[in-house]
mmCIF file of C-alpha atoms in Angstrom:
data_model
loop_
_atom_site.group_PDB
_atom_site.id
_atom_site.type_symbol
_atom_site.label_atom_id
_atom_site.label_comp_id
_atom_site.label_asym_id
_atom_site.label_seq_id
_atom_site.Cartn_x
_atom_site.Cartn_y
_atom_site.Cartn_z
ATOM 1 C CA UNK A 276 0.000 0.000 0.000
ATOM 2 C CA UNK A 277 1.399 3.363 -1.015
ATOM 3 C CA UNK A 278 1.094 6.360 1.230
ATOM 4 C CA UNK A 279 -0.206 9.583 -0.227
ATOM 5 C CA UNK A 280 2.051 12.578 0.000
ATOM 6 C CA UNK A 281 0.313 15.917 -0.208
ATOM 7 C CA UNK A 282 2.010 19.253 -0.443
ATOM 8 C CA UNK A 283 -0.100 22.272 0.362
ATOM 9 C CA UNK A 284 1.075 25.821 0.200
ATOM 10 C CA UNK A 285 -1.179 28.573 1.457
ATOM 11 C CA UNK A 286 -4.895 28.146 1.839
ATOM 12 C CA UNK A 287 -6.834 25.247 0.464
ATOM 13 C CA UNK A 288 -8.861 26.352 -2.554
ATOM 14 C CA UNK A 289 -12.593 25.815 -2.539
ATOM 15 C CA UNK A 290 -14.070 25.376 -5.994
ATOM 16 C CA UNK A 291 -17.551 26.546 -5.018
ATOM 17 C CA UNK A 292 -19.514 29.613 -5.971
ATOM 18 C CA UNK A 293 -18.071 31.690 -3.149
ATOM 19 C CA UNK A 294 -14.510 31.193 -4.362
ATOM 20 C CA UNK A 295 -15.422 32.311 -7.882
ATOM 21 C CA UNK A 296 -16.909 35.493 -6.447
ATOM 22 C CA UNK A 297 -13.890 36.161 -4.240
ATOM 23 C CA UNK A 298 -11.547 35.847 -7.210
ATOM 24 C CA UNK A 299 -13.472 38.460 -9.136
ATOM 25 C CA UNK A 300 -14.903 40.885 -6.588
ATOM 26 C CA UNK A 301 -14.978 43.821 -9.003
ATOM 27 C CA UNK A 302 -16.937 41.863 -11.604
ATOM 28 C CA UNK A 303 -19.380 40.617 -8.973
ATOM 29 C CA UNK A 304 -19.856 44.149 -7.627
ATOM 30 C CA UNK A 305 -20.418 45.565 -11.118
ATOM 31 C CA UNK A 306 -22.997 42.919 -11.993
ATOM 32 C CA UNK A 307 -24.807 43.512 -8.712
ATOM 33 C CA UNK A 308 -24.934 47.245 -9.359
ATOM 34 C CA UNK A 309 -26.198 46.706 -12.907
ATOM 35 C CA UNK A 310 -29.023 44.523 -11.563
ATOM 36 C CA UNK A 311 -29.967 47.266 -9.103
ATOM 37 C CA UNK A 312 -29.828 49.873 -11.870
ATOM 38 C CA UNK A 313 -32.185 47.776 -14.005
ATOM 39 C CA UNK A 314 -34.684 47.860 -11.137
ATOM 40 C CA UNK A 315 -34.554 51.657 -10.858
ATOM 41 C CA UNK A 316 -34.496 52.830 -14.490
ATOM 42 C CA UNK A 317 -37.809 52.440 -16.354
ATOM 43 C CA UNK A 318 -37.878 50.226 -19.482
ATOM 44 C CA UNK A 319 -34.443 48.781 -18.772
ATOM 45 C CA UNK A 320 -35.266 45.220 -17.735
ATOM 46 C CA UNK A 321 -34.010 43.505 -20.907
ATOM 47 C CA UNK A 322 -31.454 46.104 -22.008
ATOM 48 C CA UNK A 323 -27.774 45.498 -22.713
ATOM 49 C CA UNK A 324 -25.179 47.388 -20.707
ATOM 50 C CA UNK A 325 -24.680 50.162 -23.272
ATOM 51 C CA UNK A 326 -28.439 50.651 -23.695
ATOM 52 C CA UNK A 327 -28.889 50.562 -19.927
ATOM 53 C CA UNK A 328 -26.285 53.286 -19.409
ATOM 54 C CA UNK A 329 -27.840 55.442 -22.153
ATOM 55 C CA UNK A 330 -31.305 55.079 -20.607
ATOM 56 C CA UNK A 331 -29.859 55.844 -17.195
ATOM 57 C CA UNK A 332 -28.333 59.076 -18.498
ATOM 58 C CA UNK A 333 -31.653 60.023 -20.107
ATOM 59 C CA UNK A 334 -33.513 59.202 -16.907
ATOM 60 C CA UNK A 335 -31.143 61.398 -14.862
ATOM 61 C CA UNK A 336 -31.776 64.308 -17.258
ATOM 62 C CA UNK A 337 -35.537 63.823 -16.925
ATOM 63 C CA UNK A 338 -35.314 63.747 -13.128
ATOM 64 C CA UNK A 339 -33.201 66.926 -13.104
ATOM 65 C CA UNK A 340 -35.744 68.656 -15.336
ATOM 66 C CA UNK A 341 -38.605 67.584 -13.048
ATOM 67 C CA UNK A 342 -36.699 68.891 -10.048
ATOM 68 C CA UNK A 343 -36.123 72.265 -11.738
ATOM 69 C CA UNK A 344 -39.813 72.564 -12.604
ATOM 70 C CA UNK A 345 -40.890 71.665 -9.073
ATOM 71 C CA UNK A 346 -38.465 74.188 -7.553
ATOM 72 C CA UNK A 347 -39.764 76.973 -9.794
ATOM 73 C CA UNK A 348 -43.390 76.117 -9.121
ATOM 74 C CA UNK A 349 -42.742 76.082 -5.384
ATOM 75 C CA UNK A 350 -40.923 79.434 -5.659
ATOM 76 C CA UNK A 351 -43.901 80.935 -7.490
ATOM 77 C CA UNK A 352 -46.347 79.831 -4.808
ATOM 78 C CA UNK A 353 -43.971 80.591 -1.945
ATOM 79 C CA UNK A 354 -43.888 77.095 -0.530
#
């Protein structure tokens, strides 16, 4: 019977899902943020990344315009 000789250096690598995420934390973070962005921006559920970013920029412009209008209306009525 032969004895098994094992050499380990450093930590033992786990080949599960958690280890894949720890190897690529930036990619995991970016994908998580894109999922959250798809929830916030209207009509962006099935959009690619470039379309999603374009719609996000458009949505930000619309929100800024709404905010400007609301500020001016409130200034007119003294609220």
